Amino acid sequence: MNADMASSISQGLLLTIPMAPLAGALIAGLAGNWVGRRGAHVSTILGVLVAFICSVVVLVQVGAGARFNATIYEWMVLGKLVMEVGFLIDGLSAMMMCVVTFVSLMVHIYTIGYMKDDPGYQRFFAYISLFTFSMLMLVMSNNFLQLFFGWEAVGLVSYLLIGFWFKKPTAIFANMKAFLVNRVGDFGFILGIGLIVAYGGTLNYAEAFAKAPELAKLTFPSPFGGGDWMLITVACICLFIGAMGKSAQFPLHVWLPDSMEGPTPISALIHAATMVTAGIFMVARMSPLFELSDTALNFVLVIGAITALFMGFLGIIQNDIKRVVAYSTLSQLGYMTVALGLSVYGVAVFHLMTHAFFKALLFLAAGSVIIGMHHDQDIRNMGGLRKHMPITWITALLGSLALIGTPLFAGFYSKDSILIASHHSTLPGAGFAMFAVYAGVFVTAFYSFRMYFLVFHGEERFRHKPFPPAHAPEDDHAHDHHGDHHDVTPRESPWVVTAPLLLLALPSVVIGFITIQPMLFGDFLKDAIHVDAARHPAMAALTAEFDGAAAMALHGLMTLPFWLAVAGVAMAWLFYLKAPAIPAALDRHLKPLRVVLENKYYLDWFNENVLSAGARVLGRGLWKGGDVLVIDGAINGAARGIGSLAGVLRLVQTGHLYWYALVMLLGLFGLLTWQLWPFFSGLIR
């Protein structure tokens, strides 16, 4: 057993964490009809609850200094290459385990209320519990093989969940889009793993990291001419392309807004704690490799900056409440990616953690609003919900304040740390990244509070609905019928919906204040993340400037990001509560810009009309030219040739004995002539 202090954390305890959700998924999925609705949600919630409690126990042990790195099961040995199942438990994985299980537990409880009338109730619980198992296997892995298993498993289950309502054309399109875009990213991901395995000779993290300095010295000729390429640079960029797909970074972000076609609980699970955070986690785990390539880090930095700013712009013009939150997820994932590019990996995973709580809160609050609005998702049809849905209102406000980085709230500590770090990077792309993340503060505050004011304040537009939908987005499903549709007045959601909101609101407010010291400036992540301080000084500068959580919040009131956020909130208040004529006028005068934003920078158009069309043309060419003309032509041509030959030979098959005797005699004469001809030609001469 390759173990470091393995005895300090029980192997059985660690096995229980992913196996408990898997057991719940199997019960709900395979025996759903037998156990019924109650049995499905009880078994899955119990499984995730057990996983959460065990994760907290592991977190406490890790905080006390315990670590675990061992092989659980050796699957296959190919020469010197060992394929195994193993766990690596340190501060990074322990934090992720707690975040994943807690958010998943809240989503499971919430689902009881949200999906209560859906005919696929048991199936949905099976899927979300399986999703939790897949993510846990990913974050607990100590080798690339298990990482790839968890990576693909979350992709598969997301396909099932996004297309959960499989009779809905938009859901079918959305899950196929998510699946295909992620395959593009995964192609890069497996190439990156393949390069490390080919040149490092191992699938184990620790062994690969130990060989990283040697890998950094290797080069190979560029296929496009010019100088040689560093192996480590190519491997890291390939790994990050995988993260671009999974964590929805530009230009592989296009699948994530469409994933809103799935039920709201899965939107919260995908966007807050599971699938989209996998890429961020992976790059942080691979920090010993990324630190050896400034080129790869700069690539990560620029892609993250583009995503953080330009996806925020798209959030401004969205009217679907879930899509506004979805674009905020894209933007915040961009912030995390910027932090990775700045080599402040701890800050990236810190923002991942705080974001998981307030983003799950915002999604579930949006779902509560959707229930209250009888599944009308257009924020222009809402207004004045504050007095009708007080719990949803206050929790949505707390989530929004955390999202925009209000001092003392969770999002402030993680987001402000990224902003400070952007000042200290020496990478070429740092200037653009700093502009993007600062501009993103204003944009985030504006679109977040645009949604907040339109939904919870102002005129009660739900009584006359100025923008009546053709049909509610989820009308085709029996679960839609929450409440009495004859009474249009929204009502507060049941306790199974509001209780998770309250439980998520608490960490959304306090978790940053409590954990910033140990996570960023203590020893909690010390052995999980490697930073070359000499080449990448941002983390060292951040540490030097930190003088406590309270002092940081107090200082934050006097900094530019705070006033940018205040300006964004004030502008949203002015535009959508006090002077709605202003945005209407801007809409008329800036129509070309709005068209560009509504078409999402025409990336979907490009993908569908250029890439997809090109792929279809290529496929049709290979089909018609390669398959039909060459392959089928050769086979069918051979068959026709044999048929023609058979037609000729059939002429000599008369069935008459005298004919066969004559042919035999002629044949014998010909054979004798051929054999005796040299003798007769000699006599003639």
Short mmCIF file of C-alpha atoms in Angstrom, two decimals, residues 6 17 79 136 144 182 210 251 280 299 305 313 328-329 350 356 409 428 446 449 455 460 471 529 546 583 599 640:
data_model
loop_
_atom_site.label_atom_id
_atom_site.label_comp_id
_atom_site.label_asym_id
_atom_site.label_seq_id
_atom_site.Cartn_x
_atom_site.Cartn_y
_atom_site.Cartn_z
CA ALA A 6 -3.10 6.34 5.82
CA ILE A 17 -18.62 8.60 1.33
CA GLY A 79 3.92 -3.53 -18.06
CA LEU A 136 -17.08 12.43 -5.20
CA PHE A 144 -5.61 10.14 -13.66
CA ASN A 182 -17.99 18.50 -23.60
CA ALA A 210 7.65 14.07 -8.82
CA PRO A 251 -15.59 29.38 -26.39
CA ILE A 280 -11.37 24.42 -11.59
CA PHE A 299 -3.57 30.95 -21.78
CA ALA A 305 -10.76 37.04 -18.28
CA PHE A 313 -22.58 41.32 -20.52
CA SER A 328 -23.64 34.81 -13.50
CA THR A 329 -22.25 31.28 -13.06
CA PHE A 350 -11.78 29.41 -2.10
CA ALA A 356 -21.10 27.00 -4.40
CA PHE A 409 -20.37 38.36 2.84
CA PRO A 428 1.62 39.30 -20.27
CA PHE A 446 -26.00 45.58 -12.37
CA PHE A 449 -29.90 43.57 -8.93
CA VAL A 455 -38.70 40.17 -9.27
CA GLU A 460 -47.06 43.59 -9.26
CA HIS A 471 -46.57 28.40 -22.93
CA ILE A 529 -1.22 23.22 -3.94
CA PHE A 546 -3.71 40.35 4.61
CA PRO A 583 -33.40 51.39 -20.44
CA ASN A 599 -27.43 36.25 -30.41
CA ARG A 640 -21.13 -7.70 -60.30
#
